[in-house]
PDB file of C-alpha atoms in Angstrom:
ATOM      1  CA  MET A  52      -0.223   0.132   0.263  1.00  0.00           C
ATOM      2  CA  LYS A  53       0.911   3.147  -0.602  1.00  0.00           C
ATOM      3  CA  SER A  54       1.638   5.709   2.009  1.00  0.00           C
ATOM      4  CA  ASN A  55      -0.367   9.576   0.852  1.00  0.00           C
ATOM      5  CA  VAL A  56       0.677  11.119   3.603  1.00  0.00           C
ATOM      6  CA  ILE A  57       2.509  14.890   3.157  1.00  0.00           C
ATOM      7  CA  LYS A  58       5.741  15.795   5.124  1.00  0.00           C
ATOM      8  CA  ARG A  59       5.508  19.472   6.773  1.00  0.00           C
ATOM      9  CA  ASN A  60       8.854  19.988   4.863  1.00  0.00           C
ATOM     10  CA  GLN A  61       6.182  19.604   1.830  1.00  0.00           C
ATOM     11  CA  THR A  62       4.555  23.129   2.885  1.00  0.00           C
ATOM     12  CA  HIS A  63       4.378  25.965   1.479  1.00  0.00           C
ATOM     13  CA  LEU A  64       5.206  29.043   4.590  1.00  0.00           C
ATOM     14  CA  LYS A  65       3.300  32.299   4.102  1.00  0.00           C
ATOM     15  CA  VAL A  66       4.216  34.795   6.882  1.00  0.00           C
ATOM     16  CA  ARG A  67       1.671  38.299   7.269  1.00  0.00           C
ATOM     17  CA  GLY A  68       2.008  39.488  11.089  1.00  0.00           C
ATOM     18  CA  ASP A  69       1.754  37.908  14.056  1.00  0.00           C
ATOM     19  CA  LEU A  70      -0.017  35.495  11.810  1.00  0.00           C
ATOM     20  CA  SER A  71       1.834  32.361   9.578  1.00  0.00           C
ATOM     21  CA  VAL A  72       0.689  29.907   7.507  1.00  0.00           C
ATOM     22  CA  PHE A  73       1.375  26.119   6.532  1.00  0.00           C
ATOM     23  CA  GLU A  74       0.710  25.675   3.137  1.00  0.00           C
ATOM     24  CA  TYR A  75       0.166  21.808   2.286  1.00  0.00           C
ATOM     25  CA  PRO A  76      -0.461  20.537  -1.715  1.00  0.00           C
ATOM     26  CA  ALA A  77      -3.853  19.878  -2.057  1.00  0.00           C
ATOM     27  CA  PHE A  78      -5.428  16.540  -1.881  1.00  0.00           C
ATOM     28  CA  SER A  79      -8.488  17.204  -2.317  1.00  0.00           C
ATOM     29  CA  GLU A  80     -10.857  19.548  -5.224  1.00  0.00           C
ATOM     30  CA  ASP A  81     -13.360  19.795  -2.239  1.00  0.00           C
ATOM     31  CA  VAL A  82     -11.156  20.799   1.000  1.00  0.00           C
ATOM     32  CA  ASP A  83      -7.923  22.322   1.652  1.00  0.00           C
ATOM     33  CA  ILE A  84      -6.167  22.127   4.393  1.00  0.00           C
ATOM     34  CA  ILE A  85      -3.750  24.476   6.368  1.00  0.00           C
ATOM     35  CA  TYR A  86      -1.531  24.417   9.335  1.00  0.00           C
ATOM     36  CA  ALA A  87      -1.059  27.828  11.264  1.00  0.00           C
ATOM     37  CA  GLU A  88      -0.082  30.111  14.411  1.00  0.00           C
ATOM     38  CA  LEU A  89      -1.324  33.471  15.532  1.00  0.00           C
ATOM     39  CA  ASN A  90      -0.252  35.272  17.585  1.00  0.00           C
ATOM     40  CA  GLY A  91      -2.519  38.601  17.217  1.00  0.00           C
ATOM     41  CA  ARG A  92      -4.750  39.499  15.777  1.00  0.00           C
ATOM     42  CA  HIS A  93      -5.341  39.110  12.055  1.00  0.00           C
ATOM     43  CA  PRO A  94      -6.458  41.042   9.644  1.00  0.00           C
ATOM     44  CA  SER A  95      -4.150  43.723  11.823  1.00  0.00           C
ATOM     45  CA  SER A  96      -7.207  46.127  11.061  1.00  0.00           C
ATOM     46  CA  GLY A  97     -10.079  45.707   9.431  1.00  0.00           C
ATOM     47  CA  PHE A  98     -11.683  42.513   8.587  1.00  0.00           C
ATOM     48  CA  ILE A  99     -11.396  39.388   6.871  1.00  0.00           C
ATOM     49  CA  ILE A 100     -14.839  37.794   4.450  1.00  0.00           C
ATOM     50  CA  ASN A 101     -14.497  34.639   2.199  1.00  0.00           C
ATOM     51  CA  ASN A 102     -17.300  35.171  -0.172  1.00  0.00           C
ATOM     52  CA  ASP A 103     -16.518  31.250  -1.337  1.00  0.00           C
ATOM     53  CA  SER A 104     -15.310  29.485   1.557  1.00  0.00           C
ATOM     54  CA  ASP A 105     -16.076  27.893   4.421  1.00  0.00           C
ATOM     55  CA  GLU A 106     -13.721  27.706   6.500  1.00  0.00           C
ATOM     56  CA  THR A 107     -13.411  26.325   9.923  1.00  0.00           C
ATOM     57  CA  TYR A 108     -10.639  25.621  12.034  1.00  0.00           C
ATOM     58  CA  LEU A 109      -9.495  23.050  14.792  1.00  0.00           C
ATOM     59  CA  VAL A 110      -7.900  24.929  17.717  1.00  0.00           C
ATOM     60  CA  TYR A 111      -5.138  23.169  19.304  1.00  0.00           C
ATOM     61  CA  GLN A 112      -2.850  25.332  21.069  1.00  0.00           C
ATOM     62  CA  GLY A 113      -4.013  28.834  22.655  1.00  0.00           C
ATOM     63  CA  SER A 114      -6.775  30.607  23.116  1.00  0.00           C
ATOM     64  CA  GLY A 115      -8.448  33.715  21.213  1.00  0.00           C
ATOM     65  CA  GLU A 116     -11.340  35.527  20.432  1.00  0.00           C
ATOM     66  CA  ILE A 117     -13.230  36.024  17.202  1.00  0.00           C
ATOM     67  CA  TYR A 118     -14.985  38.537  15.689  1.00  0.00           C
ATOM     68  CA  LEU A 119     -18.700  36.841  13.180  1.00  0.00           C
ATOM     69  CA  ASP A 120     -20.605  38.912  12.361  1.00  0.00           C
ATOM     70  CA  GLY A 121     -21.349  41.287  15.274  1.00  0.00           C
ATOM     71  CA  GLU A 122     -20.305  39.020  18.105  1.00  0.00           C
ATOM     72  CA  ILE A 123     -17.726  38.158  19.595  1.00  0.00           C
ATOM     73  CA  ILE A 124     -16.758  34.598  20.532  1.00  0.00           C
ATOM     74  CA  ALA A 125     -14.301  33.209  22.565  1.00  0.00           C
ATOM     75  CA  PHE A 126     -12.193  29.864  22.324  1.00  0.00           C
ATOM     76  CA  GLU A 127      -9.617  27.452  23.400  1.00  0.00           C
ATOM     77  CA  ALA A 128      -7.424  24.676  23.325  1.00  0.00           C
ATOM     78  CA  GLY A 129      -9.403  21.713  21.570  1.00  0.00           C
ATOM     79  CA  ASP A 130     -13.090  23.673  19.934  1.00  0.00           C
ATOM     80  CA  ILE A 131     -13.784  24.022  16.979  1.00  0.00           C
ATOM     81  CA  VAL A 132     -14.923  26.826  14.769  1.00  0.00           C
ATOM     82  CA  PRO A 133     -16.217  27.677  12.337  1.00  0.00           C
ATOM     83  CA  ILE A 134     -16.966  30.460   9.447  1.00  0.00           C
ATOM     84  CA  LYS A 135     -19.518  30.462   7.214  1.00  0.00           C
ATOM     85  CA  ARG A 136     -19.214  31.581   3.625  1.00  0.00           C
ATOM     86  CA  GLY A 137     -19.735  35.462   3.421  1.00  0.00           C
ATOM     87  CA  THR A 138     -19.628  35.789   6.737  1.00  0.00           C
ATOM     88  CA  LYS A 139     -17.059  39.668   8.115  1.00  0.00           C
ATOM     89  CA  TYR A 140     -14.630  38.398  10.819  1.00  0.00           C
ATOM     90  CA  TYR A 141     -11.116  38.720  12.369  1.00  0.00           C
ATOM     91  CA  CYS A 142      -9.061  37.224  14.362  1.00  0.00           C
ATOM     92  CA  ASN A 143      -7.328  37.102  18.420  1.00  0.00           C
ATOM     93  CA  GLY A 144      -4.487  34.793  19.380  1.00  0.00           C
ATOM     94  CA  LYS A 145      -2.651  34.067  21.673  1.00  0.00           C
ATOM     95  CA  ASN A 146      -0.200  31.629  21.278  1.00  0.00           C
ATOM     96  CA  MET A 147      -2.836  30.169  18.841  1.00  0.00           C
ATOM     97  CA  LYS A 148      -2.460  26.689  16.794  1.00  0.00           C
ATOM     98  CA  PHE A 149      -4.740  25.480  14.564  1.00  0.00           C
ATOM     99  CA  PHE A 150      -5.418  23.478  11.658  1.00  0.00           C
ATOM    100  CA  CYS A 151      -8.509  25.036   8.887  1.00  0.00           C
ATOM    101  CA  ALA A 152      -9.676  23.520   6.877  1.00  0.00           C
ATOM    102  CA  ILE A 153     -10.602  25.181   3.498  1.00  0.00           C
ATOM    103  CA  ASN A 154     -14.160  24.401   1.425  1.00  0.00           C
ATOM    104  CA  PRO A 155     -14.311  24.555  -1.436  1.00  0.00           C
ATOM    105  CA  PRO A 156     -10.284  25.428  -1.249  1.00  0.00           C
ATOM    106  CA  TRP A 157      -9.330  28.511  -0.708  1.00  0.00           C
ATOM    107  CA  SER A 158      -7.393  31.167  -3.834  1.00  0.00           C
ATOM    108  CA  GLY A 159      -5.863  34.612  -2.307  1.00  0.00           C
ATOM    109  CA  LYS A 160      -8.448  35.979  -4.920  1.00  0.00           C
ATOM    110  CA  GLN A 161     -11.299  35.072  -2.595  1.00  0.00           C
ATOM    111  CA  GLU A 162     -10.118  36.805   0.583  1.00  0.00           C
ATOM    112  CA  LYS A 163     -11.053  40.273   1.353  1.00  0.00           C
ATOM    113  CA  ILE A 164      -9.402  43.171   3.838  1.00  0.00           C
ATOM    114  CA  ILE A 165     -12.819  45.233   4.620  1.00  0.00           C
ATOM    115  CA  ASN A 166     -11.851  48.752   6.741  1.00  0.00           C
ATOM    116  CA  ASP A 167     -15.306  48.941   7.861  1.00  0.00           C
TER     117      ASP A 167
END
């Protein structure tokens, strides 16, 4: 049986302020998986809207708060944070490490940063 393990050294690292994202090679047309670390606010100002994909954070270390369409919600390690497409949000992480499943897969064109 062939191994389908994708190693961390196969990732592409992107750093945006206090957010480090390790992008894994796509293995499915339906979902994308990233590993990320956040210690601060993302985005640094304003909000994010992803109109094309649902995002689901699985937090396995740290804690934080997420602003979702007018409500601030606290979370900690072991929590899952679902973000429906079209939702305006930002996240404040405290030594946060998490995986994010993105369905359908993420592309930079679908993420919008807004300042209102």
